[in-house]
CSV table of C-alpha atoms in Angstrom, one decimal:
chain,number,residue,atom,x,y,z
R,1372,MET,CA,9.8,-18.1,-18.3
R,1373,GLY,CA,8.9,-21.5,-17.5
R,1374,ALA,CA,8.7,-20.3,-13.9
R,1375,HIS,CA,6.3,-17.4,-14.6
R,1376,HIS,CA,3.3,-19.1,-12.7
R,1377,GLN,CA,5.7,-20.8,-10.1
R,1378,GLY,CA,7.8,-17.3,-9.0
R,1379,VAL,CA,6.6,-17.3,-5.9
R,1380,THR,CA,7.8,-20.7,-4.9
R,1381,THR,CA,10.9,-21.1,-6.7
R,1382,THR,CA,12.6,-18.7,-4.3
R,1383,ASP,CA,13.1,-20.8,-1.6
R,1384,SER,CA,13.7,-23.7,-3.2
R,1385,PRO,CA,16.5,-23.9,-6.2
R,1386,PRO,CA,15.0,-24.6,-9.6
R,1387,ARG,CA,14.5,-27.8,-11.0
R,1388,GLY,CA,18.4,-30.0,-12.2
R,1389,ALA,CA,20.3,-26.8,-9.6
R,1390,TRP,CA,21.9,-30.2,-8.2
R,1391,ALA,CA,23.4,-31.5,-11.6
R,1392,ALA,CA,26.0,-28.2,-12.2
R,1393,PRO,CA,27.8,-28.8,-8.5
R,1394,VAL,CA,27.5,-32.7,-8.7
R,1395,LEU,CA,29.5,-32.7,-12.2
R,1396,ALA,CA,32.1,-30.1,-10.9
R,1397,GLY,CA,32.7,-32.4,-7.7
R,1398,LEU,CA,33.2,-35.4,-9.9
R,1399,VAL,CA,35.4,-33.5,-12.5
R,1400,LEU,CA,37.3,-31.9,-9.5
R,1401,ALA,CA,37.6,-35.3,-7.7
R,1402,LEU,CA,38.9,-37.2,-10.9
R,1403,SER,CA,41.4,-34.1,-11.4
R,1404,ALA,CA,42.9,-34.6,-7.9
R,1405,VAL,CA,43.5,-38.4,-8.1
R,1406,ALA,CA,44.8,-38.0,-11.5
R,1407,PRO,CA,48.5,-36.7,-10.4
R,1408,PHE,CA,48.5,-39.6,-8.4
R,1409,VAL,CA,48.0,-42.4,-10.6
R,1410,ARG,CA,51.1,-44.9,-11.2
R,1411,PHE,CA,51.1,-46.9,-14.7
R,1412,GLY,CA,53.3,-49.7,-13.3
R,1413,ASP,CA,53.2,-52.6,-15.5
R,1414,GLY,CA,51.0,-51.2,-17.7
R,1415,VAL,CA,48.0,-51.0,-15.1
R,1416,PRO,CA,47.1,-47.9,-13.4
R,1417,SER,CA,47.0,-47.7,-9.6
R,1418,VAL,CA,46.6,-45.9,-6.7
R,1419,GLY,CA,48.2,-46.2,-3.4
R,1420,GLY,CA,46.6,-45.6,-0.4
R,1421,ALA,CA,49.3,-42.8,0.6
R,1422,ASP,CA,48.1,-41.5,-2.7
R,1423,VAL,CA,44.4,-41.4,-1.9
R,1424,VAL,CA,46.0,-39.5,1.1
R,1425,ALA,CA,47.7,-36.9,-0.9
R,1426,ALA,CA,44.9,-36.3,-3.5
R,1427,ALA,CA,42.6,-35.3,-0.1
R,1428,LEU,CA,45.1,-33.1,1.2
R,1429,SER,CA,44.9,-31.7,-2.5
R,1430,VAL,CA,41.5,-31.3,-2.5
R,1431,ALA,CA,41.1,-30.0,1.4
R,1432,ALA,CA,43.7,-27.4,0.7
R,1433,TRP,CA,40.8,-25.7,-1.4
R,1434,ALA,CA,38.8,-24.8,1.1
R,1435,PRO,CA,40.0,-21.6,2.4
R,1436,PHE,CA,40.0,-20.4,-1.5
R,1437,VAL,CA,36.2,-21.6,-2.0
R,1438,ALA,CA,35.5,-19.9,1.3
R,1439,ALA,CA,37.1,-16.5,0.2
R,1440,LEU,CA,35.2,-17.0,-3.3
R,1441,ALA,CA,31.4,-17.4,-1.4
R,1442,TRP,CA,32.7,-14.7,0.8
R,1443,LEU,CA,33.2,-12.5,-1.8
R,1444,GLY,CA,30.0,-13.6,-3.6
R,1445,ARG,CA,28.1,-11.9,-0.6
R,1446,ARG,CA,30.0,-9.1,-0.3
R,1447,ALA,CA,30.1,-7.8,-3.9
R,1448,PRO,CA,27.6,-9.6,-6.0
R,1449,GLY,CA,27.4,-8.7,-9.5
R,1450,ARG,CA,30.4,-7.1,-10.9
R,1451,GLY,CA,32.3,-6.7,-7.8
R,1452,ALA,CA,32.2,-10.8,-7.6
R,1453,TRP,CA,33.6,-10.6,-11.3
R,1454,LEU,CA,36.8,-8.9,-10.4
R,1455,GLY,CA,37.4,-10.7,-7.0
R,1456,GLY,CA,36.9,-13.9,-8.8
R,1457,ALA,CA,39.3,-12.9,-11.3
R,1458,VAL,CA,42.0,-11.8,-9.1
R,1459,LEU,CA,41.1,-15.2,-7.1
R,1460,LEU,CA,42.3,-17.0,-10.0
R,1461,LEU,CA,45.2,-15.3,-10.4
R,1462,VAL,CA,46.1,-15.9,-6.4
R,1463,ALA,CA,44.4,-19.0,-5.7
R,1464,PRO,CA,46.3,-22.0,-7.6
R,1465,PRO,CA,49.9,-21.1,-6.5
R,1466,LEU,CA,48.7,-20.3,-3.0
R,1467,HIS,CA,47.2,-23.4,-3.2
R,1468,THR,CA,50.0,-25.5,-4.2
R,1469,LEU,CA,52.1,-23.9,-1.3
R,1470,LEU,CA,49.5,-24.8,0.6
R,1471,PHE,CA,49.1,-28.3,-0.6
R,1472,ALA,CA,53.1,-28.6,-0.7
R,1473,ALA,CA,53.0,-27.4,3.3
R,1474,LEU,CA,50.0,-29.9,4.2
R,1475,MET,CA,52.6,-32.8,2.3
R,1476,GLY,CA,55.4,-31.9,4.2
R,1477,ILE,CA,53.5,-32.4,7.3
R,1478,VAL,CA,52.4,-35.7,6.9
R,1479,ALA,CA,55.8,-36.3,5.0
R,1480,GLY,CA,57.9,-35.2,7.4
R,1481,GLY,CA,59.3,-32.9,4.7
R,1482,VAL,CA,58.6,-31.2,1.2
R,1483,PRO,CA,60.5,-32.9,-1.8
R,1484,PRO,CA,62.6,-30.2,-3.9
R,1485,ALA,CA,60.5,-31.1,-7.0
R,1486,MET,CA,57.3,-29.7,-5.0
R,1487,ARG,CA,59.1,-26.1,-3.9
R,1488,PRO,CA,57.8,-22.8,-5.7
R,1489,GLY,CA,59.5,-23.3,-9.1
R,1490,GLY,CA,60.3,-27.2,-9.3
R,1491,PRO,CA,58.3,-28.7,-11.8
R,1492,VAL,CA,55.7,-30.2,-9.7
R,1493,PHE,CA,54.8,-27.5,-8.1
R,1494,LEU,CA,54.1,-25.7,-11.6
R,1495,VAL,CA,52.2,-28.8,-12.8
R,1496,PHE,CA,49.6,-28.7,-9.5
R,1497,THR,CA,49.5,-24.8,-9.9
R,1498,LEU,CA,48.3,-25.4,-13.3
R,1499,LEU,CA,45.9,-28.0,-12.6
R,1500,GLY,CA,45.0,-26.5,-9.9
R,1501,ALA,CA,43.5,-23.2,-12.2
R,1502,LEU,CA,41.8,-25.4,-14.4
R,1503,GLN,CA,40.0,-27.4,-11.2
R,1504,PHE,CA,39.4,-23.2,-9.4
R,1505,LEU,CA,37.9,-22.3,-13.4
R,1506,VAL,CA,35.3,-25.2,-12.5
R,1507,VAL,CA,34.5,-23.8,-9.1
R,1508,LEU,CA,34.2,-20.2,-10.5
R,1509,ALA,CA,31.8,-21.5,-13.3
R,1510,VAL,CA,29.6,-23.5,-10.6
R,1511,ALA,CA,29.5,-20.7,-8.7
R,1512,GLU,CA,28.3,-17.9,-11.6
R,1513,ALA,CA,25.8,-20.7,-12.8
R,1514,ARG,CA,24.4,-20.7,-8.8
R,1515,ARG,CA,24.3,-17.1,-9.4
R,1516,ALA,CA,22.4,-16.7,-12.7
R,1517,ALA,CA,20.0,-18.9,-11.2
R,1518,ARG,CA,19.3,-17.0,-8.5
R,1519,ALA,CA,19.0,-13.8,-10.2
R,1520,ALA,CA,16.6,-15.8,-12.8
R,1521,ALA,CA,14.5,-16.9,-10.0
R,1522,GLY,CA,14.6,-13.3,-8.4
R,1523,LEU,CA,13.2,-11.8,-11.6
R,1524,ALA,CA,10.0,-14.7,-11.9
R,1525,LEU,CA,9.4,-13.4,-8.7
R,1526,GLU,CA,9.9,-9.5,-9.5
R,1527,HIS,CA,7.3,-10.7,-12.7
R,1528,ALA,CA,4.6,-12.9,-10.5
R,1529,TRP,CA,4.6,-9.9,-8.4
R,1530,MET,CA,3.7,-7.4,-10.8
R,1531,GLU,CA,1.2,-9.9,-12.4
R,1532,ALA,CA,-0.4,-9.9,-9.3
R,1533,GLU,CA,-0.6,-5.9,-8.9
R,1534,LEU,CA,-2.0,-5.8,-12.8
R,1535,THR,CA,-4.6,-8.4,-11.5
R,1536,LYS,CA,-5.6,-6.2,-8.3
R,1537,ALA,CA,-5.8,-3.2,-10.5
R,1538,ARG,CA,-8.2,-5.0,-12.5
R,1539,LEU,CA,-10.0,-5.9,-9.8
R,1540,ASP,CA,-10.4,-2.6,-8.7
R,1541,ALA,CA,-11.5,-1.6,-11.9
R,1542,LEU,CA,-14.1,-4.5,-11.9
R,1543,ARG,CA,-15.5,-3.6,-8.4
R,1544,ALA,CA,-15.9,0.1,-9.4
R,1545,GLN,CA,-17.8,-1.0,-12.7
R,1546,LEU,CA,-20.0,-3.7,-10.6
R,1547,GLU,CA,-20.2,-3.7,-6.9
R,1548,PRO,CA,-20.0,-6.6,-4.7
R,1549,HIS,CA,-23.6,-5.9,-3.1
R,1550,PHE,CA,-25.2,-5.5,-6.2
R,1551,LEU,CA,-23.7,-8.7,-7.8
R,1552,PHE,CA,-24.9,-10.4,-4.4
R,1553,ASN,CA,-27.6,-8.8,-4.3
R,1554,THR,CA,-28.8,-10.1,-7.4
R,1555,LEU,CA,-27.8,-13.6,-6.9
R,1556,ASN,CA,-29.6,-13.7,-3.9
R,1557,SER,CA,-32.7,-12.6,-5.6
R,1558,VAL,CA,-32.2,-15.3,-8.3
R,1559,ALA,CA,-31.9,-17.8,-5.8
R,1560,VAL,CA,-35.0,-16.3,-3.8
R,1561,LEU,CA,-37.2,-16.4,-7.7
R,1562,ALA,CA,-36.0,-19.9,-8.6
R,1563,PRO,CA,-38.5,-22.0,-7.2
R,1564,THR,CA,-41.6,-19.8,-7.4
R,1565,ASP,CA,-40.7,-17.6,-10.6
R,1566,PRO,CA,-37.7,-19.9,-12.7
R,1567,ALA,CA,-38.7,-17.9,-15.8
R,1568,GLY,CA,-38.1,-14.2,-14.0
R,1569,ALA,CA,-34.8,-16.3,-12.5
R,1570,GLN,CA,-33.5,-17.2,-15.8
R,1571,ALA,CA,-34.0,-13.5,-17.2
R,1572,MET,CA,-32.3,-12.3,-13.9
R,1573,VAL,CA,-29.1,-14.9,-15.0
R,1574,ARG,CA,-29.3,-13.5,-18.4
R,1575,ARG,CA,-29.2,-10.1,-18.0
R,1576,LEU,CA,-26.4,-10.3,-15.2
R,1577,SER,CA,-24.4,-12.0,-17.8
R,1578,GLU,CA,-24.8,-9.5,-20.3
R,1579,LEU,CA,-23.3,-6.8,-17.6
R,1580,LEU,CA,-20.6,-9.5,-16.1
R,1581,ARG,CA,-19.3,-10.0,-19.7
R,1582,ALA,CA,-19.4,-6.6,-20.3
R,1583,VAL,CA,-17.1,-5.7,-17.5
R,1584,LEU,CA,-14.9,-9.0,-17.9
R,1585,ALA,CA,-14.4,-8.4,-21.9
R,1586,ASP,CA,-10.5,-7.7,-22.8
R,1587,ASP,CA,-11.3,-4.1,-24.4
R,1588,ALA,CA,-13.7,-3.4,-21.0
R,1589,MET,CA,-12.3,0.4,-20.3
R,1590,THR,CA,-14.9,2.0,-22.5
R,1591,VAL,CA,-17.6,1.3,-24.7
R,1592,PRO,CA,-19.9,3.0,-27.4
R,1593,LEU,CA,-22.8,5.1,-25.7
R,1594,ARG,CA,-25.2,3.3,-27.8
R,1595,ARG,CA,-23.8,0.0,-25.8
R,1596,GLU,CA,-23.5,1.9,-22.6
R,1597,LEU,CA,-27.4,2.2,-22.8
R,1598,GLU,CA,-27.7,-1.5,-23.5
R,1599,LEU,CA,-26.1,-2.5,-20.7
R,1600,LEU,CA,-28.1,0.3,-18.8
R,1601,GLU,CA,-31.3,-1.3,-20.1
R,1602,ALA,CA,-29.9,-4.7,-18.5
R,1603,TYR,CA,-29.1,-3.3,-15.0
R,1604,VAL,CA,-32.4,-1.5,-14.8
R,1605,ASP,CA,-34.2,-4.4,-15.5
R,1606,ILE,CA,-32.7,-6.2,-12.5
R,1607,GLN,CA,-33.4,-3.2,-10.3
R,1608,ARG,CA,-36.9,-3.4,-11.4
R,1609,VAL,CA,-37.4,-7.3,-10.6
R,1610,ARG,CA,-35.6,-6.5,-7.2
R,1611,PHE,CA,-37.4,-3.2,-6.1
R,1612,GLY,CA,-40.7,-4.0,-7.8
R,1613,ASP,CA,-42.3,-2.1,-11.0
R,1614,ARG,CA,-41.8,1.2,-9.0
R,1615,LEU,CA,-39.3,2.0,-11.0
R,1616,ARG,CA,-39.0,4.4,-14.5
R,1617,VAL,CA,-36.1,5.0,-16.2
R,1618,THR,CA,-36.3,6.6,-20.0
R,1619,ALA,CA,-33.1,7.6,-22.0
R,1620,GLU,CA,-33.1,10.4,-24.8
R,1621,VAL,CA,-29.8,10.1,-26.6
R,1622,ASP,CA,-28.5,12.5,-30.0
R,1623,ALA,CA,-27.5,10.0,-32.6
R,1624,ASP,CA,-24.3,12.1,-32.7
R,1625,ALA,CA,-23.7,10.8,-29.3
R,1626,LEU,CA,-24.4,7.3,-29.6
R,1627,GLU,CA,-21.0,6.3,-31.3
R,1628,CYS,CA,-18.9,8.2,-28.7
R,1629,ARG,CA,-17.2,5.7,-25.9
R,1630,VAL,CA,-17.6,6.2,-22.5
R,1631,PRO,CA,-16.2,4.0,-19.3
R,1632,THR,CA,-18.1,0.4,-19.6
R,1633,LEU,CA,-21.0,0.9,-16.7
R,1634,VAL,CA,-20.4,5.0,-16.4
R,1635,LEU,CA,-24.1,5.5,-16.1
R,1636,GLN,CA,-25.1,2.4,-13.7
R,1637,PRO,CA,-24.1,4.5,-10.8
R,1638,LEU,CA,-25.6,7.6,-11.4
R,1639,VAL,CA,-28.8,6.3,-12.4
R,1640,GLU,CA,-28.3,4.2,-9.2
R,1641,ASN,CA,-27.8,6.9,-7.2
R,1642,ALA,CA,-31.0,8.8,-8.6
R,1643,ILE,CA,-32.8,5.4,-7.8
R,1644,ARG,CA,-31.8,5.5,-4.2
R,1645,HIS,CA,-32.6,9.3,-4.0
R,1646,ALA,CA,-36.1,8.9,-6.1
R,1647,VAL,CA,-37.4,5.3,-6.2
R,1648,GLU,CA,-36.5,3.4,-3.1
R,1649,ARG,CA,-37.9,6.0,-0.3
R,1650,ARG,CA,-41.2,6.7,-2.1
R,1651,GLU,CA,-44.1,4.3,-2.1
R,1652,GLY,CA,-45.3,6.1,-6.0
R,1653,GLY,CA,-42.1,5.1,-7.4
R,1654,GLY,CA,-39.8,7.2,-9.2
R,1655,HIS,CA,-38.8,8.6,-12.7
R,1656,VAL,CA,-35.4,8.5,-13.7
R,1657,ARG,CA,-34.3,10.5,-16.8
R,1658,VAL,CA,-30.9,10.3,-18.8
R,1659,ARG,CA,-29.9,12.7,-21.6
R,1660,GLY,CA,-26.6,12.4,-24.0
R,1661,ARG,CA,-25.8,15.0,-26.9
R,1662,VAL,CA,-22.2,16.5,-28.0
R,1663,ASP,CA,-21.7,19.9,-27.8
R,1664,ARG,CA,-18.5,21.5,-28.9
R,1665,GLY,CA,-16.1,18.5,-28.4
R,1666,ARG,CA,-17.6,17.2,-25.5
R,1667,VAL,CA,-20.1,14.3,-24.8
R,1668,LEU,CA,-22.8,15.4,-22.1
R,1669,LEU,CA,-24.8,13.1,-19.9
R,1670,ASP,CA,-27.4,14.0,-17.6
R,1671,VAL,CA,-28.8,12.0,-15.4
R,1672,THR,CA,-32.0,13.3,-13.4
R,1673,ASP,CA,-34.5,11.9,-11.2
R,1674,ASP,CA,-37.7,13.3,-9.8
R,1675,GLY,CA,-37.2,12.7,-6.1
R,1676,PRO,CA,-37.5,14.9,-3.1
R,1677,ASP,CA,-37.0,18.6,-3.2
R,1678,ALA,CA,-33.9,19.6,-2.5
R,1679,ALA,CA,-35.1,21.5,0.6
R,1680,ASP,CA,-36.3,18.3,2.3
R,1681,GLU,CA,-33.1,17.0,2.6
R,1682,PRO,CA,-29.6,18.0,2.9
R,1683,PRO,CA,-27.2,16.8,0.2
R,1684,PRO,CA,-24.9,13.8,1.2
R,1685,ALA,CA,-21.6,14.9,3.2
R,1686,GLY,CA,-19.0,15.5,0.7
R,1687,GLY,CA,-21.2,15.9,-1.9
R,1688,PHE,CA,-21.0,12.6,-3.1
R,1689,GLY,CA,-22.2,9.3,-1.8
R,1690,VAL,CA,-19.6,6.1,-1.9
R,1691,GLY,CA,-20.9,4.9,-5.2
R,1692,LEU,CA,-20.2,8.5,-7.1
R,1693,ARG,CA,-16.8,8.8,-4.8
R,1694,ASN,CA,-16.1,5.8,-7.0
R,1695,THR,CA,-17.1,7.0,-10.3
R,1696,ALA,CA,-15.3,10.1,-9.6
R,1697,SER,CA,-12.0,8.3,-8.7
R,1698,ARG,CA,-12.5,6.0,-11.9
R,1699,LEU,CA,-13.1,9.1,-14.4
R,1700,GLY,CA,-9.9,10.9,-12.9
R,1701,ALA,CA,-7.7,7.6,-13.7
R,1702,LEU,CA,-9.0,7.4,-17.2
R,1703,TYR,CA,-9.6,11.1,-18.2
R,1704,GLY,CA,-7.6,13.1,-15.7
R,1705,ALA,CA,-8.6,16.9,-15.7
R,1706,ALA,CA,-10.7,16.1,-19.5
R,1707,HIS,CA,-13.9,15.2,-17.4
R,1708,ALA,CA,-16.2,17.1,-15.3
R,1709,LEU,CA,-18.6,15.2,-12.8
R,1710,ARG,CA,-21.0,17.7,-10.9
R,1711,LEU,CA,-23.7,17.1,-8.6
R,1712,THR,CA,-26.7,20.0,-8.3
R,1713,ARG,CA,-30.3,19.9,-6.9
R,1714,PRO,CA,-32.4,21.4,-9.4
R,1715,GLU,CA,-35.0,24.6,-8.1
R,1716,GLN,CA,-37.7,22.3,-9.4
R,1717,GLY,CA,-37.0,19.5,-6.7
R,1718,GLY,CA,-35.0,16.2,-7.5
R,1719,CYS,CA,-31.3,15.4,-8.4
R,1720,ALA,CA,-29.2,16.3,-11.2
R,1721,VAL,CA,-25.5,14.3,-12.2
R,1722,ARG,CA,-24.0,16.1,-15.0
R,1723,LEU,CA,-21.0,14.1,-17.0
R,1724,GLU,CA,-19.2,15.5,-19.0
R,1725,LEU,CA,-16.2,13.6,-21.5
R,1726,PRO,CA,-14.4,14.0,-24.1
R,1727,ALA,CA,-15.7,13.1,-27.3
R,1728,ARG,CA,-14.0,10.5,-28.7
G,974,MET,CA,-37.3,-25.7,22.4
G,975,SER,CA,-40.8,-25.4,23.7
G,976,GLY,CA,-43.2,-22.6,24.4
G,977,ALA,CA,-45.0,-19.9,22.7
G,978,ALA,CA,-44.2,-19.5,18.9
G,979,LEU,CA,-41.6,-16.9,18.1
G,980,ASP,CA,-42.6,-13.3,16.5
G,981,VAL,CA,-40.2,-12.5,14.0
G,982,LEU,CA,-39.3,-9.0,12.3
G,983,VAL,CA,-37.5,-9.5,8.8
G,984,VAL,CA,-35.9,-6.0,7.5
G,985,ASP,CA,-34.5,-5.5,4.0
G,986,ASP,CA,-35.2,-3.0,1.8
G,987,GLU,CA,-35.6,-5.4,-1.3
G,988,PRO,CA,-39.4,-7.0,-1.6
G,989,LEU,CA,-37.1,-9.9,-3.0
G,990,ALA,CA,-34.6,-10.4,-0.4
G,991,ARG,CA,-37.3,-10.0,2.2
G,992,ALA,CA,-39.4,-12.8,0.7
G,993,GLY,CA,-36.3,-15.4,0.6
G,994,VAL,CA,-36.4,-14.6,4.2
G,995,ARG,CA,-39.8,-15.4,4.9
G,996,ALA,CA,-39.3,-18.7,2.5
G,997,LEU,CA,-36.6,-20.1,5.2
G,998,LEU,CA,-38.7,-19.0,8.4
G,999,ALA,CA,-41.7,-20.5,6.7
G,1000,GLU,CA,-39.4,-24.0,7.2
G,1001,GLN,CA,-39.2,-23.5,10.6
G,1002,PRO,CA,-42.3,-25.2,13.1
G,1003,GLU,CA,-41.0,-22.2,16.1
G,1004,VAL,CA,-42.0,-19.4,13.8
G,1005,GLY,CA,-45.3,-18.1,14.6
G,1006,ALA,CA,-46.1,-14.2,13.3
G,1007,VAL,CA,-43.9,-12.8,10.5
G,1008,ARG,CA,-43.6,-9.2,9.9
G,1009,GLU,CA,-41.3,-7.1,7.6
G,1010,ALA,CA,-40.1,-3.7,7.7
G,1011,ARG,CA,-38.3,-1.9,4.2
G,1012,ASP,CA,-36.1,0.2,5.6
G,1013,GLY,CA,-33.9,1.1,9.0
G,1014,GLU,CA,-36.7,3.6,10.5
G,1015,ALA,CA,-39.4,1.2,9.8
G,1016,ALA,CA,-37.6,-1.3,11.5
G,1017,VAL,CA,-36.5,0.5,14.7
G,1018,ALA,CA,-40.5,1.1,15.1
G,1019,ALA,CA,-41.3,-1.8,14.8
G,1020,ILE,CA,-39.0,-3.3,17.2
G,1021,ARG,CA,-39.8,-0.6,20.0
G,1022,GLU,CA,-43.8,-1.2,19.3
G,1023,ARG,CA,-43.8,-5.1,18.5
G,1024,ARG,CA,-40.5,-6.0,20.7
G,1025,PRO,CA,-40.5,-9.3,18.4
G,1026,ASP,CA,-38.3,-12.1,19.8
G,1027,LEU,CA,-35.7,-11.9,17.1
G,1028,VAL,CA,-34.9,-9.6,14.0
G,1029,PHE,CA,-33.4,-10.6,10.7
G,1030,LEU,CA,-31.6,-7.5,9.7
G,1031,ASP,CA,-29.9,-6.6,6.4
G,1032,VAL,CA,-26.9,-4.4,6.8
G,1033,GLN,CA,-26.8,-2.6,3.6
G,1034,MET,CA,-29.9,0.1,3.7
G,1035,PRO,CA,-30.2,3.6,2.3
G,1036,ARG,CA,-29.7,6.0,5.3
G,1037,LEU,CA,-30.4,4.3,8.6
G,1038,ASP,CA,-28.6,0.8,7.9
G,1039,GLY,CA,-28.6,-2.2,9.9
G,1040,PHE,CA,-26.2,-1.3,12.6
G,1041,GLY,CA,-27.7,2.4,13.2
G,1042,VAL,CA,-30.9,0.3,13.6
G,1043,VAL,CA,-29.1,-1.5,16.5
G,1044,GLU,CA,-27.4,1.6,17.7
G,1045,ALA,CA,-31.2,3.4,17.6
G,1046,VAL,CA,-32.7,0.9,19.6
G,1047,GLY,CA,-30.0,0.3,21.9
G,1048,ALA,CA,-27.9,-2.6,22.8
G,1049,GLY,CA,-29.8,-3.2,25.7
G,1050,ALA,CA,-33.5,-2.9,24.5
G,1051,MET,CA,-32.8,-5.1,20.9
G,1052,PRO,CA,-33.9,-8.6,20.5
G,1053,PRO,CA,-31.5,-11.1,19.3
G,1054,VAL,CA,-30.5,-10.5,16.1
G,1055,VAL,CA,-29.0,-12.0,12.9
G,1056,PHE,CA,-27.4,-10.1,10.4
G,1057,VAL,CA,-28.0,-10.8,6.4
G,1058,THR,CA,-25.9,-9.1,4.4
G,1059,ALA,CA,-25.1,-9.6,0.5
G,1060,TYR,CA,-21.2,-9.0,0.9
G,1061,ASP,CA,-19.1,-9.9,3.8
G,1062,ALA,CA,-17.4,-6.9,4.9
G,1063,HIS,CA,-19.1,-6.2,8.3
G,1064,ALA,CA,-18.5,-10.0,9.8
G,1065,VAL,CA,-16.5,-8.2,12.6
G,1066,ARG,CA,-18.5,-5.3,13.6
G,1067,ALA,CA,-22.0,-7.5,13.5
G,1068,PHE,CA,-20.1,-9.4,16.5
G,1069,GLU,CA,-19.3,-6.5,18.5
G,1070,VAL,CA,-22.8,-5.6,18.6
G,1071,HIS,CA,-23.3,-9.1,19.6
G,1072,ALA,CA,-25.2,-10.3,16.9
G,1073,VAL,CA,-26.2,-14.2,17.2
G,1074,ASP,CA,-25.0,-15.0,13.6
G,1075,TYR,CA,-24.0,-13.2,10.4
G,1076,LEU,CA,-25.6,-14.9,6.9
G,1077,LEU,CA,-24.6,-14.1,3.5
G,1078,LYS,CA,-26.9,-13.7,0.7
G,1079,PRO,CA,-27.8,-16.0,-1.1
G,1080,VAL,CA,-28.2,-17.7,2.1
G,1081,ASP,CA,-27.9,-21.5,2.6
G,1082,PRO,CA,-30.9,-23.2,4.0
G,1083,ALA,CA,-29.1,-25.4,7.0
G,1084,ARG,CA,-26.5,-22.7,7.5
G,1085,PHE,CA,-30.2,-20.5,8.6
G,1086,ARG,CA,-31.4,-23.2,10.6
G,1087,ASP,CA,-28.5,-23.1,12.7
G,1088,ALA,CA,-28.6,-19.4,12.8
G,1089,PHE,CA,-32.4,-19.3,13.9
G,1090,VAL,CA,-31.8,-22.0,16.1
G,1091,ARG,CA,-29.0,-19.8,17.9
G,1092,ALA,CA,-31.3,-17.2,17.8
G,1093,ALA,CA,-34.2,-18.9,19.3
G,1094,ARG,CA,-32.4,-20.1,22.1
G,1095,ALA,CA,-31.2,-16.6,22.8
G,1096,ALA,CA,-34.4,-15.5,22.5
G,1097,ALA,CA,-35.7,-17.7,25.5
G,1098,GLY,CA,-32.7,-17.7,27.9
G,1099,GLY,CA,-32.1,-13.9,27.5
G,1100,GLY,CA,-28.6,-11.7,28.2
G,1101,ALA,CA,-26.2,-13.8,29.8
G,1102,ALA,CA,-28.5,-17.7,29.5
G,1103,ALA,CA,-28.6,-17.0,26.0
G,1104,LEU,CA,-24.5,-16.6,25.3
G,1105,ARG,CA,-24.3,-19.9,27.1
G,1106,ALA,CA,-27.2,-21.4,25.2
G,1107,ALA,CA,-25.7,-20.2,21.7
G,1108,THR,CA,-22.3,-21.5,22.6
G,1109,GLY,CA,-23.6,-24.4,22.9
G,1110,SER,CA,-25.0,-27.1,25.9
């Protein structure tokens, strides 16, 4: 549909060319109203002043019936309007002719016998009236259809907007705005003093953005996910200095399993926050992956402070892990598990279990 | 703007972000000493002990964030503060705690200059006079 992208704007103003049908129909009605009064004296068509008055009365006599049709359209849209229109088509023409004859009687001081019900002129006017009313019905139907199409276009645009919002939410869950803008800030700071470093950072960020914005961005093979994790860790290393150490040990059979894109990033970020940021000496984040009985098991552990040193975050998860949990819920439902534990030997451990696909 | 050079405290958990604000401060002739704090707790301690003339404060930091710092020091004892944040989700809250200004990273140098001048006026005037100075005149 052409109106797809303008759905929102087309509803208030009628679609382009909507004036054509009513104007053409008006022309047909005006001509057909005047036609019966044209005289052919001496083979030359002519219309007298009284004839124009009669034609105008004929048109004016339609007013109550058009009003009735409009009222029907508002009161009973859809099938009801069709039924009402059909009834009006049967009833309106003879009633119109009666009204017209009555108006002529008032203006001319009496109704000529030929225009009385059953007379030949009465029949001709009724038939003509039926044709004229058909034209009005056709215009009304065309306008109704145009409005319905505009409504449909609006609905399409609305659904598309919802879909875009859902994708944006997914994007935010994968690549947090704070991370994005802090990284851009780092690039801006590096640019004058360390252009090569700034360029490297832009390349790494581009890699992450490309992965997140790809058409099939929902999941990637774990092999690819580890590459993306490396890009992320490279960026964090520049941002937070060299204190950050991240290593990955993943079994070969786990490498081809599909996992949600950038699912490791919030887990590692959580570990970095916990183990690295708050310690002068830095810390070590370890990622392990294996397949066990049809399940992919991913462990992210750090060597941060002992559990006794600090209570776990309220509610178990921080904001990052909560977003991850809801994203996993949407993708896998009950088929996944995400657990945060504080091992005896200290640090923090997150285990993610997914179906191996 | 005359008188003694201004003591400025820069608070951010990222070394690079601190370096960025420091580089922008180097462009301001009114600046004297610049100190850094790498988290909220260090910021609270530095504000209490060193009493800087103004503070550039990151919003999002682990444990104690920028708002937590203002709360811990107390609005009355807090020097004029300019919040610096990566993502625009806290502006309203920043002005509720009477921040002089609110900057988004990456920071535009001209915008930084505006914020700095306002903060410096607030530091020179103090209290209600600072508010009047910050809003023009």
